[in-house]
Every structure is written in structure tokens, then in C-alpha cells.
Tab-separated table of C-alpha atoms in Angstrom:
chain	number	residue	atom	x	y	z
A	1	UNK	CA	0.000	0.000	0.000
A	2	UNK	CA	1.364	3.445	-0.883
A	3	UNK	CA	1.078	6.414	1.474
A	4	UNK	CA	2.492	9.943	1.439
A	5	UNK	CA	4.314	11.462	4.369
A	6	UNK	CA	5.964	14.892	4.256
A	7	UNK	CA	5.769	14.845	0.477
A	8	UNK	CA	7.531	11.480	0.056
A	9	UNK	CA	5.983	8.253	-1.278
A	10	UNK	CA	6.355	5.178	0.916
A	11	UNK	CA	5.541	1.475	0.687
A	12	UNK	CA	3.720	-0.137	3.585
A	13	UNK	CA	4.125	-3.789	4.543
A	14	UNK	CA	2.596	-5.624	7.497
A	15	UNK	CA	5.120	-7.095	9.815
A	16	UNK	CA	6.005	-10.341	11.612
A	17	UNK	CA	5.791	-10.767	15.380
A	18	UNK	CA	9.294	-9.397	15.830
A	19	UNK	CA	8.274	-5.965	14.561
A	20	UNK	CA	6.217	-4.180	17.163
A	21	UNK	CA	3.238	-2.218	15.986
A	22	UNK	CA	2.577	-4.507	13.038
A	23	UNK	CA	3.400	-1.964	10.334
A	24	UNK	CA	6.652	-1.192	8.548
A	25	UNK	CA	7.131	1.977	6.524
A	26	UNK	CA	10.135	1.731	4.231
A	27	UNK	CA	11.188	4.434	1.795
A	28	UNK	CA	12.217	2.960	-1.555
A	29	UNK	CA	15.002	4.486	-3.598
A	30	UNK	CA	14.513	4.339	-7.362
A	31	UNK	CA	18.277	4.324	-7.851
A	32	UNK	CA	18.723	1.407	-5.450
A	33	UNK	CA	16.185	-0.620	-7.384
A	34	UNK	CA	18.079	-0.110	-10.608
A	35	UNK	CA	21.482	-0.816	-9.087
A	36	UNK	CA	22.717	-4.381	-9.554
A	37	UNK	CA	24.664	-4.542	-6.288
A	38	UNK	CA	21.746	-3.221	-4.236
A	39	UNK	CA	19.432	-5.665	-5.977
A	40	UNK	CA	21.660	-8.560	-4.936
A	41	UNK	CA	21.560	-7.322	-1.359
A	42	UNK	CA	17.779	-7.007	-1.580
A	43	UNK	CA	17.452	-10.634	-2.700
A	44	UNK	CA	19.641	-11.845	0.167
A	45	UNK	CA	17.594	-9.921	2.712
A	46	UNK	CA	14.439	-11.239	1.101
A	47	UNK	CA	15.638	-14.829	1.452
A	48	UNK	CA	16.355	-14.178	5.113
A	49	UNK	CA	12.761	-13.090	5.660
A	50	UNK	CA	13.469	-9.377	6.155
A	51	UNK	CA	10.072	-7.630	6.112
A	52	UNK	CA	11.391	-4.317	4.814
A	53	UNK	CA	13.054	-6.119	1.919
A	54	UNK	CA	9.814	-7.954	1.212
A	55	UNK	CA	7.829	-4.688	1.124
A	56	UNK	CA	10.341	-3.175	-1.282
A	57	UNK	CA	10.480	-6.256	-3.500
A	58	UNK	CA	6.696	-6.479	-3.753
A	59	UNK	CA	6.464	-2.833	-4.816
A	60	UNK	CA	9.243	-3.351	-7.331
A	61	UNK	CA	7.487	-6.185	-9.171
A	62	UNK	CA	3.977	-4.790	-8.782
A	63	UNK	CA	4.964	-1.534	-10.495
A	64	UNK	CA	7.133	-3.356	-13.085
A	65	UNK	CA	10.037	-1.041	-12.399
A	66	UNK	CA	13.598	-1.461	-13.551
A	67	UNK	CA	15.189	-4.489	-11.910
A	68	UNK	CA	11.909	-6.400	-11.454
A	69	UNK	CA	12.777	-9.008	-14.096
A	70	UNK	CA	16.141	-9.714	-12.453
A	71	UNK	CA	14.480	-9.953	-9.046
A	72	UNK	CA	11.891	-12.453	-10.298
A	73	UNK	CA	14.621	-14.527	-11.928
A	74	UNK	CA	16.472	-14.635	-8.596
A	75	UNK	CA	13.278	-15.734	-6.817
A	76	UNK	CA	12.527	-18.575	-9.238
A	77	UNK	CA	14.838	-21.205	-7.607
A	78	UNK	CA	13.069	-20.575	-4.289
A	79	UNK	CA	9.597	-21.418	-5.573
A	80	UNK	CA	7.548	-24.608	-5.464
A	81	UNK	CA	7.068	-25.241	-1.753
A	82	UNK	CA	4.348	-22.807	-0.655
A	83	UNK	CA	0.659	-23.677	-0.828
A	84	UNK	CA	-1.263	-21.090	-2.864
A	85	UNK	CA	-4.974	-20.861	-2.110
A	86	UNK	CA	-7.288	-18.733	-4.241
A	87	UNK	CA	-10.459	-17.414	-2.621
A	88	UNK	CA	-13.101	-16.155	-5.030
A	89	UNK	CA	-16.810	-15.441	-5.101
A	90	UNK	CA	-19.367	-12.711	-5.621
A	91	UNK	CA	-19.245	-9.389	-3.744
A	92	UNK	CA	-20.806	-9.676	-0.313
A	93	UNK	CA	-20.048	-13.381	0.085
A	94	UNK	CA	-17.718	-12.676	3.010
A	95	UNK	CA	-14.402	-13.490	1.320
A	96	UNK	CA	-12.330	-10.991	3.315
A	97	UNK	CA	-13.733	-12.115	6.655
A	98	UNK	CA	-13.145	-15.737	5.694
A	99	UNK	CA	-9.559	-15.010	4.636
A	100	UNK	CA	-9.014	-13.228	7.945
A	101	UNK	CA	-10.137	-16.352	9.833
A	102	UNK	CA	-7.934	-18.580	7.643
A	103	UNK	CA	-4.963	-16.347	8.457
A	104	UNK	CA	-5.670	-16.570	12.176
A	105	UNK	CA	-5.794	-20.366	12.007
A	106	UNK	CA	-2.570	-20.638	9.999
A	107	UNK	CA	-0.636	-18.184	12.164
A	108	UNK	CA	-1.784	-19.978	15.308
A	109	UNK	CA	-0.267	-23.138	13.811
A	110	UNK	CA	3.071	-21.353	13.471
A	111	UNK	CA	2.975	-20.684	9.724
A	112	UNK	CA	4.220	-17.593	7.923
A	113	UNK	CA	1.429	-16.386	5.672
A	114	UNK	CA	1.185	-14.036	2.704
A	115	UNK	CA	-2.090	-12.477	1.539
A	116	UNK	CA	-2.717	-10.831	-1.831
A	117	UNK	CA	-6.039	-8.993	-1.604
A	118	UNK	CA	-7.111	-7.612	-4.984
A	119	UNK	CA	-9.471	-4.663	-4.587
A	120	UNK	CA	-11.509	-2.850	-7.225
A	121	UNK	CA	-9.703	0.030	-8.909
A	122	UNK	CA	-10.895	3.498	-8.035
A	123	UNK	CA	-12.614	5.073	-11.065
A	124	UNK	CA	-10.956	8.376	-10.153
A	125	UNK	CA	-7.361	7.553	-9.181
A	126	UNK	CA	-7.010	4.001	-10.520
A	127	UNK	CA	-5.759	2.868	-7.092
A	128	UNK	CA	-7.202	0.226	-4.781
A	129	UNK	CA	-10.144	1.141	-2.573
A	130	UNK	CA	-8.611	-1.129	0.102
A	131	UNK	CA	-11.963	-2.450	1.316
A	132	UNK	CA	-10.546	-5.975	1.627
A	133	UNK	CA	-7.590	-4.746	3.681
A	134	UNK	CA	-9.830	-2.816	6.067
A	135	UNK	CA	-11.865	-5.945	6.823
A	136	UNK	CA	-8.774	-7.959	7.782
A	137	UNK	CA	-7.095	-7.729	11.170
A	138	UNK	CA	-3.327	-7.508	11.668
A	139	UNK	CA	-1.805	-10.758	12.863
A	140	UNK	CA	1.801	-11.564	13.674
A	141	UNK	CA	3.463	-13.701	11.019
A	142	UNK	CA	1.430	-12.372	8.079
A	143	UNK	CA	2.288	-10.026	5.216
A	144	UNK	CA	-0.762	-8.491	3.514
A	145	UNK	CA	-0.646	-6.708	0.183
A	146	UNK	CA	-3.690	-4.934	-1.233
A	147	UNK	CA	-3.571	-4.449	-4.994
A	148	UNK	CA	-5.805	-2.582	-7.411
A	149	UNK	CA	-7.282	-4.703	-10.191
A	150	UNK	CA	-6.196	-1.992	-12.691
A	151	UNK	CA	-8.797	-3.041	-15.211
A	152	UNK	CA	-7.610	-6.647	-15.405
A	153	UNK	CA	-10.301	-9.133	-16.385
A	154	UNK	CA	-10.914	-12.251	-14.307
A	155	UNK	CA	-10.787	-10.784	-10.796
A	156	UNK	CA	-7.007	-10.585	-10.259
A	157	UNK	CA	-4.400	-7.951	-11.045
A	158	UNK	CA	-1.828	-8.577	-13.765
A	159	UNK	CA	1.059	-8.521	-11.277
A	160	UNK	CA	-0.578	-10.758	-8.659
A	161	UNK	CA	1.399	-13.837	-9.733
A	162	UNK	CA	4.711	-12.006	-9.472
A	163	UNK	CA	3.806	-10.679	-6.021
A	164	UNK	CA	3.049	-14.265	-4.960
A	165	UNK	CA	6.467	-15.360	-6.227
A	166	UNK	CA	8.214	-12.706	-4.156
A	167	UNK	CA	6.220	-13.594	-1.053
A	168	UNK	CA	7.014	-17.286	-1.466
A	169	UNK	CA	10.705	-16.530	-1.971
A	170	UNK	CA	10.667	-14.689	1.374
A	171	UNK	CA	9.644	-17.864	3.164
A	172	UNK	CA	5.849	-17.564	3.250
A	173	UNK	CA	4.530	-21.118	3.627
A	174	UNK	CA	0.913	-20.404	2.655
A	175	UNK	CA	-0.324	-17.722	0.261
A	176	UNK	CA	-3.965	-16.642	0.185
A	177	UNK	CA	-5.116	-14.845	-2.982
A	178	UNK	CA	-8.436	-13.027	-2.645
A	179	UNK	CA	-10.048	-11.766	-5.838
A	180	UNK	CA	-12.035	-8.628	-6.537
A	181	UNK	CA	-15.366	-10.410	-6.537
A	182	UNK	CA	-16.686	-9.833	-10.032
A	183	UNK	CA	-18.894	-12.908	-10.175
A	184	UNK	CA	-19.143	-15.949	-12.399
A	185	UNK	CA	-16.328	-15.037	-14.854
A	186	UNK	CA	-13.711	-14.848	-12.127
A	187	UNK	CA	-11.578	-17.820	-13.188
A	188	UNK	CA	-8.098	-16.324	-13.529
A	189	UNK	CA	-7.333	-17.011	-9.857
A	190	UNK	CA	-7.255	-20.736	-10.653
A	191	UNK	CA	-4.167	-20.096	-12.791
A	192	UNK	CA	-2.325	-18.648	-9.790
A	193	UNK	CA	-3.564	-20.998	-7.084
A	194	UNK	CA	-2.877	-24.635	-6.248
A	195	UNK	CA	-6.362	-24.865	-4.740
A	196	UNK	CA	-9.318	-22.633	-5.663
A	197	UNK	CA	-11.983	-21.975	-3.028
A	198	UNK	CA	-15.355	-20.636	-4.192
A	199	UNK	CA	-17.406	-18.820	-1.571
A	200	UNK	CA	-21.202	-18.880	-1.893
A	201	UNK	CA	-23.890	-17.708	0.504
A	202	UNK	CA	-27.612	-18.372	0.903
A	203	UNK	CA	-29.975	-15.815	-0.526
A	204	UNK	CA	-27.811	-14.460	-3.367
A	205	UNK	CA	-29.791	-15.867	-6.254
A	206	UNK	CA	-32.035	-18.709	-7.270
A	207	UNK	CA	-31.181	-22.201	-8.483
A	208	UNK	CA	-29.433	-20.763	-11.546
A	209	UNK	CA	-26.573	-19.649	-9.288
A	210	UNK	CA	-25.255	-23.196	-9.004
A	211	UNK	CA	-25.501	-23.846	-12.739
A	212	UNK	CA	-23.188	-21.026	-13.827
A	213	UNK	CA	-20.174	-22.169	-15.815
A	214	UNK	CA	-16.757	-20.586	-15.481
A	215	UNK	CA	-16.010	-20.069	-11.825
A	216	UNK	CA	-18.209	-22.984	-10.693
A	217	UNK	CA	-16.190	-25.355	-12.846
A	218	UNK	CA	-12.740	-24.342	-11.621
A	219	UNK	CA	-13.579	-24.560	-7.913
A	220	UNK	CA	-11.698	-27.230	-5.939
A	221	UNK	CA	-13.535	-26.566	-2.675
A	222	UNK	CA	-16.964	-24.979	-2.207
A	223	UNK	CA	-17.683	-22.909	0.880
A	224	UNK	CA	-21.216	-22.077	1.939
A	225	UNK	CA	-20.506	-19.058	4.104
A	226	UNK	CA	-22.898	-17.475	6.597
A	227	UNK	CA	-24.108	-20.992	7.321
A	228	UNK	CA	-25.558	-19.778	10.616
A	229	UNK	CA	-28.333	-18.269	8.510
A	230	UNK	CA	-31.123	-20.275	6.950
A	231	UNK	CA	-30.857	-21.703	3.458
A	232	UNK	CA	-27.342	-23.201	3.580
A	233	UNK	CA	-28.740	-26.726	3.135
A	234	UNK	CA	-30.408	-25.718	-0.130
A	235	UNK	CA	-27.201	-24.137	-1.502
A	236	UNK	CA	-25.252	-27.279	-0.615
A	237	UNK	CA	-27.841	-29.482	-2.324
A	238	UNK	CA	-27.666	-27.335	-5.472
A	239	UNK	CA	-23.880	-27.648	-5.578
A	240	UNK	CA	-24.023	-31.421	-5.214
A	241	UNK	CA	-26.600	-31.594	-8.006
A	242	UNK	CA	-24.426	-29.400	-10.220
A	243	UNK	CA	-21.433	-31.672	-9.646
A	244	UNK	CA	-23.381	-34.511	-11.200
A	245	UNK	CA	-23.580	-32.475	-14.418
A	246	UNK	CA	-20.001	-31.221	-14.347
A	247	UNK	CA	-17.670	-31.867	-17.263
A	248	UNK	CA	-14.636	-32.118	-14.949
A	249	UNK	CA	-13.727	-35.763	-14.442
A	250	UNK	CA	-10.283	-35.529	-12.882
A	251	UNK	CA	-11.087	-37.808	-9.963
A	252	UNK	CA	-11.376	-35.059	-7.357
A	253	UNK	CA	-14.911	-34.289	-6.203
A	254	UNK	CA	-14.922	-30.809	-4.685
A	255	UNK	CA	-16.239	-31.005	-1.107
A	256	UNK	CA	-18.794	-28.556	0.257
A	257	UNK	CA	-17.851	-26.963	3.576
A	258	UNK	CA	-20.243	-24.877	5.652
A	259	UNK	CA	-18.663	-21.900	7.405
A	260	UNK	CA	-19.604	-18.898	9.499
A	261	UNK	CA	-16.667	-16.574	8.885
A	262	UNK	CA	-17.707	-14.077	11.541
A	263	UNK	CA	-17.216	-16.706	14.268
A	264	UNK	CA	-14.625	-18.950	12.611
A	265	UNK	CA	-16.960	-21.945	12.582
A	266	UNK	CA	-15.979	-24.440	9.864
A	267	UNK	CA	-12.672	-22.751	8.971
A	268	UNK	CA	-10.600	-25.639	10.325
A	269	UNK	CA	-12.634	-28.040	8.184
A	270	UNK	CA	-12.090	-25.756	5.186
A	271	UNK	CA	-8.306	-25.771	5.599
A	272	UNK	CA	-8.374	-29.548	5.996
A	273	UNK	CA	-10.236	-29.846	2.679
A	274	UNK	CA	-7.737	-27.466	1.040
A	275	UNK	CA	-4.776	-29.535	2.221
A	276	UNK	CA	-6.385	-32.781	1.064
A	277	UNK	CA	-6.994	-31.302	-2.371
A	278	UNK	CA	-3.425	-30.013	-2.598
A	279	UNK	CA	-2.062	-33.416	-1.616
A	280	UNK	CA	-4.271	-35.165	-4.179
A	281	UNK	CA	-3.196	-32.793	-6.958
A	282	UNK	CA	0.459	-33.289	-6.086
A	283	UNK	CA	0.086	-37.070	-6.112
A	284	UNK	CA	-1.728	-36.947	-9.463
A	285	UNK	CA	0.660	-34.426	-10.988
A	286	UNK	CA	-2.211	-32.011	-11.672
A	287	UNK	CA	-0.933	-28.554	-12.619
A	288	UNK	CA	-2.589	-25.230	-11.977
A	289	UNK	CA	-5.494	-24.678	-14.332
A	290	UNK	CA	-4.586	-22.543	-17.358
A	291	UNK	CA	-7.620	-21.149	-19.187
A	292	UNK	CA	-5.748	-20.139	-22.353
A	293	UNK	CA	-3.317	-22.702	-23.700
A	294	UNK	CA	-1.544	-22.573	-27.017
A	295	UNK	CA	-1.501	-26.356	-27.514
A	296	UNK	CA	-4.989	-27.773	-28.112
A	297	UNK	CA	-6.643	-25.095	-25.975
A	298	UNK	CA	-8.560	-21.873	-26.510
A	299	UNK	CA	-6.928	-18.583	-27.449
A	300	UNK	CA	-8.423	-15.255	-26.462
A	301	UNK	CA	-8.597	-11.886	-28.174
A	302	UNK	CA	-6.927	-9.718	-25.554
A	303	UNK	CA	-7.297	-6.257	-27.090
A	304	UNK	CA	-7.283	-4.076	-30.198
A	305	UNK	CA	-4.553	-1.443	-30.311
A	306	UNK	CA	-5.688	1.851	-31.857
A	307	UNK	CA	-3.113	4.566	-32.586
A	308	UNK	CA	-4.420	8.093	-31.958
A	309	UNK	CA	-2.960	11.566	-31.940
A	310	UNK	CA	-4.496	12.469	-28.605
A	311	UNK	CA	-6.030	10.044	-26.101
A	312	UNK	CA	-8.144	12.665	-24.354
A	313	UNK	CA	-9.813	13.597	-27.629
A	314	UNK	CA	-10.274	9.997	-28.795
A	315	UNK	CA	-11.773	8.696	-25.566
A	316	UNK	CA	-14.775	11.021	-25.909
A	317	UNK	CA	-16.228	8.771	-28.605
A	318	UNK	CA	-15.803	5.569	-26.584
A	319	UNK	CA	-17.143	7.137	-23.410
A	320	UNK	CA	-20.116	8.312	-25.466
A	321	UNK	CA	-20.807	4.628	-26.157
A	322	UNK	CA	-20.832	3.959	-22.417
A	323	UNK	CA	-17.274	2.609	-22.139
A	324	UNK	CA	-14.938	3.811	-19.400
A	325	UNK	CA	-11.144	3.989	-19.232
A	326	UNK	CA	-10.076	1.379	-16.668
A	327	UNK	CA	-6.337	1.987	-16.699
A	328	UNK	CA	-3.953	4.629	-18.048
A	329	UNK	CA	-0.189	4.287	-18.166
A	330	UNK	CA	2.881	5.770	-19.824
A	331	UNK	CA	5.421	3.160	-20.909
A	332	UNK	CA	8.682	5.054	-21.016
A	333	UNK	CA	10.792	2.538	-22.945
A	334	UNK	CA	8.121	2.344	-25.661
A	335	UNK	CA	7.556	6.110	-25.698
A	336	UNK	CA	3.805	5.644	-25.625
A	337	UNK	CA	0.879	6.610	-23.434
A	338	UNK	CA	-1.917	4.033	-23.222
A	339	UNK	CA	-5.528	3.908	-22.066
A	340	UNK	CA	-7.431	0.646	-21.680
A	341	UNK	CA	-11.201	0.501	-22.205
A	342	UNK	CA	-12.812	-2.877	-21.389
A	343	UNK	CA	-15.452	-4.025	-23.848
A	344	UNK	CA	-17.101	-7.384	-23.238
A	345	UNK	CA	-14.418	-10.036	-22.741
A	346	UNK	CA	-11.795	-7.932	-24.508
A	347	UNK	CA	-10.425	-4.368	-24.466
A	348	UNK	CA	-9.565	-1.452	-26.711
A	349	UNK	CA	-6.125	0.042	-26.131
A	350	UNK	CA	-5.660	3.656	-27.199
A	351	UNK	CA	-2.031	4.471	-28.044
A	352	UNK	CA	-0.639	8.012	-28.054
A	353	UNK	CA	3.009	8.659	-28.909
A	354	UNK	CA	5.096	10.608	-26.406
A	355	UNK	CA	7.857	11.147	-28.995
A	356	UNK	CA	7.598	11.799	-32.729
A	357	UNK	CA	10.315	9.245	-33.496
A	358	UNK	CA	8.613	6.442	-31.545
A	359	UNK	CA	6.908	3.459	-33.187
A	360	UNK	CA	3.447	4.942	-32.682
A	361	UNK	CA	4.646	8.414	-33.638
A	362	UNK	CA	6.005	7.175	-36.971
A	363	UNK	CA	2.872	5.075	-37.563
A	364	UNK	CA	0.529	8.045	-37.117
A	365	UNK	CA	2.757	10.325	-39.220
A	366	UNK	CA	2.787	7.821	-42.097
A	367	UNK	CA	-0.689	6.263	-41.976
A	368	UNK	CA	-2.722	8.493	-39.719
A	369	UNK	CA	-4.882	7.344	-36.831
A	370	UNK	CA	-6.277	3.839	-36.957
A	371	UNK	CA	-5.910	0.186	-36.032
A	372	UNK	CA	-2.292	-0.488	-35.134
A	373	UNK	CA	-2.423	-4.122	-34.005
A	374	UNK	CA	-4.554	-6.927	-32.625
A	375	UNK	CA	-3.446	-8.784	-29.506
A	376	UNK	CA	-4.045	-12.471	-28.795
A	377	UNK	CA	-3.509	-13.947	-25.311
A	378	UNK	CA	-1.782	-17.322	-24.905
A	379	UNK	CA	-1.044	-19.533	-21.921
A	380	UNK	CA	2.753	-19.273	-22.117
A	381	UNK	CA	4.156	-16.374	-24.124
A	382	UNK	CA	7.751	-17.663	-23.869
A	383	UNK	CA	6.853	-21.060	-25.299
A	384	UNK	CA	4.922	-19.419	-28.126
A	385	UNK	CA	7.843	-17.098	-28.912
A	386	UNK	CA	10.263	-20.020	-29.274
A	387	UNK	CA	7.706	-22.045	-31.221
A	388	UNK	CA	7.216	-19.278	-33.794
A	389	UNK	CA	10.944	-18.757	-34.182
A	390	UNK	CA	11.383	-22.480	-34.823
A	391	UNK	CA	8.589	-22.446	-37.401
A	392	UNK	CA	10.225	-19.582	-39.267
A	393	UNK	CA	7.501	-17.037	-38.579
A	394	UNK	CA	8.720	-13.493	-39.252
A	395	UNK	CA	8.786	-11.678	-35.919
A	396	UNK	CA	8.849	-7.940	-35.335
A	397	UNK	CA	10.348	-8.413	-31.847
A	398	UNK	CA	13.739	-9.804	-30.903
A	399	UNK	CA	12.610	-10.860	-27.405
A	400	UNK	CA	9.608	-11.069	-25.081
A	401	UNK	CA	9.175	-7.698	-23.403
A	402	UNK	CA	7.063	-6.095	-20.669
A	403	UNK	CA	4.449	-3.557	-21.750
A	404	UNK	CA	1.536	-1.519	-20.415
A	405	UNK	CA	-0.370	-3.100	-17.542
A	406	UNK	CA	2.543	-5.468	-16.907
A	407	UNK	CA	1.666	-7.923	-19.673
A	408	UNK	CA	4.512	-9.695	-21.487
A	409	UNK	CA	4.416	-9.588	-25.251
A	410	UNK	CA	6.078	-9.882	-28.638
A	411	UNK	CA	4.976	-8.820	-32.122
A	412	UNK	CA	4.541	-10.884	-35.275
A	413	UNK	CA	5.357	-9.080	-38.534
A	414	UNK	CA	2.421	-8.372	-40.905
A	415	UNK	CA	4.254	-10.373	-43.600
A	416	UNK	CA	3.340	-13.560	-41.724
A	417	UNK	CA	-0.198	-12.635	-40.678
A	418	UNK	CA	-1.906	-11.456	-43.839
A	419	UNK	CA	-1.082	-7.795	-43.488
A	420	UNK	CA	-1.863	-6.942	-39.863
A	421	UNK	CA	0.551	-6.544	-36.950
A	422	UNK	CA	-0.256	-9.180	-34.312
A	423	UNK	CA	0.771	-8.922	-30.670
A	424	UNK	CA	1.080	-12.167	-28.692
A	425	UNK	CA	0.561	-11.467	-24.984
A	426	UNK	CA	0.768	-13.369	-21.727
A	427	UNK	CA	2.192	-12.947	-18.235
A	428	UNK	CA	2.963	-16.466	-16.970
A	429	UNK	CA	6.603	-17.034	-16.019
A	430	UNK	CA	6.082	-20.202	-14.026
A	431	UNK	CA	5.442	-22.773	-16.710
């Protein structure tokens, strides 16, 4: 979380038992982040469990600043041991209160816990509203990071996976990932988590609620929260009936656990179900679910890139249609300012050059405003990059790079695509 004090920007992390007061405020030097020697020292402190180093490292990768790629590469050998639990569900289901109770249980058992709580982006500032963080209580042994969704589809922020990597590298034994709470399309968390927990409550819809595809199908454990109220038996019965129609036949039947998050009732049973699922997946060699795979899977149209002379002028048309800019960013190394406008399951990306000699600047000068590229999302952008090089596809990029919103990408030359520039995007470094 970022705060201002005496005109300076600070990063806030939540501390272990050894740090009295529960909160660490650590000023982050931009020069230190870019300096190779300081980065090495940061990694060492991170490995030792230093909370200030963890707060700095999380901010570094979340903001995609210089040195973040090197930091993530250094963290990679330390990954693979922590249990990552995704907690998703509709707004009002009690996810934050449930996560708070899970944290209490884990900390009481002596575990070091990391929490990534993704909050809705503010329509004014683009930052997190921090509602999830407010509903959680400080506990010793836990590091909590609230993140804005920044317009990302699927309920999690683009950088959430990288933040999890940094937390795990610091020695966190269990990571809890709480999503925004956008409803039935919120399936991206299953890509980040070893076990996905779906939280439902009585009285939030009729029988159709249990028949929704998407998030219902990726759940590994169902939680009927607020079970102290009436109607929990009916919700459980609907889930069991839905499981009989499910297309998932992996051998694991997701259990239904009744909880009352306000009192902690059922939380121990929930964590037991999570551990059993994780153990089963490990024994079966089941990997984290990946919704968009390049081999035999489904690709997704990520966005359309439209080059414009001035974003502020161009957005008037789209806002007139009822669309809203979800995220704006200036990518310095690309010399471009971007604005993302979600539309259905995809987005429109407006591109304004910040320098006449930039790629977008030259495009607009030569061709005028218009469609610059189409972007297709894949499960593993690195694998796809190597695959296309091997197949002799003409590429317009010499390497996979990091762009606006933190996505990783490369471009395919129009000579190989029928005349249009194609961007291949993804953000998964763990496969």
C-alpha cells in the first residue's frame, strides 16, 4: 500500500511478530532498485525473511520497475514449496472475513502467511479502494498486500502472480489470494492458485446460481458461508446436483464446507479440505489450471490497439458509447501513453506517442490514426515465442518484453499474418 508522508511516497508492509506495531514503513530508492549490487543485497535480505526487503520487493514487481525481471529470476529457484490458495466469489459473500479467519488459524499453527487482496480500482485515481484490507485484522506472522485490479479481467491484477512469487521466496509457507469479486467469470485465480476456493452464501440468487459455468467449474472446494443463517442446506444441495452435471472428471470431487466466517466456525474443516486437495493434486501431478493454452486449448482476443494523436480527444467517442477507461499508463521505454477501455471479454487500447520518433509516432505520421495491431492472449508467451521462431515465422520483436499493464508480449510481422501486426501477450513465467 502506498502512502504519502511529508511529500515522500512510501511502501507499507505488514510485519512479523518481531516488529512491534505490526506496520513497517520503508522508503524505496529508485536508484537502489536499478542498481545491480543493491538488488543482490535485496534478494539476500528477502531470502532471510526481512520484512522491509519484502515490502520493497513487492512494490518493485507490482509496479514493473527497472530491476523487477532480475528480481523475479532470482526468486525462481526458491519457488515450489508454498501452498497457494485462491479465494473467489461474488461481492458480499464474506471473502475478506473468511480469509481473515484462515490467516488466524494458519498463524496460530506457526505458519508464515502471505495475503494478496485484490481490490476494485478506483474510477478516479485508478488505485485500490482497500476495502478488503480494512476488513482484515493484523496478525503476527502475516504479510498483507492490497492491490488494485487496474482493469484486469478475471478478478485478479496482472502482477498478482509475481507478487506471490516474491512472497514465497521470502519464506511464506501459505499464500492466500483473494479476488475482486466480479462474479461468475472470475476464473483467472485458478491459474495462480494450487487450490481454488469458491465462496457462496444463501440468498444471493435462485437455483441458476449453481448452474453457472466458469467459476463454478474451476472450484476445488466450495464454501457455503454465513451458514448460521437459513438456506445453507439448499445451496449445498444445489452444488451437489451441479457436480453430477459437471464436465470435470479428474477424480477429485470438490467437497462442500459450511462456514460462518464471523465466528470462525468451519474454517478448520475448510483448511483440511484445502490440504487434502493439494495433496491429491500433487500425487496426481495435476498442474494449476490454465484457461488459455496454445496447444490444443482456446486462445483469447486480448485487445485491439488503436493509434491516436491524442487520447483525451479519442476517448470522448468511446465514453459516449458507455465505455470507461479502466487503466492509463505511460510506458517510457516504448515512448507511448496508453488507455485501456474494457469491452465485453476484450479491451480497446488507445495508443498516443510521447515522442515523434517512436513506433506509434512514426505510424501516425505515415498512416494516420487507426488500427495499429490486434493482440491475442496465450497460456505461455515464452513457449509461443520459441515455437514461432522455430517455425520460421517473421517476428517484429527480438525478445519477449514487458508492456503496459505489466503484460509480457512480442509482435509478429504483418508479412506472416496477412497484413496486420499481431501482438502475442501473456504474463505467466512459471510454466
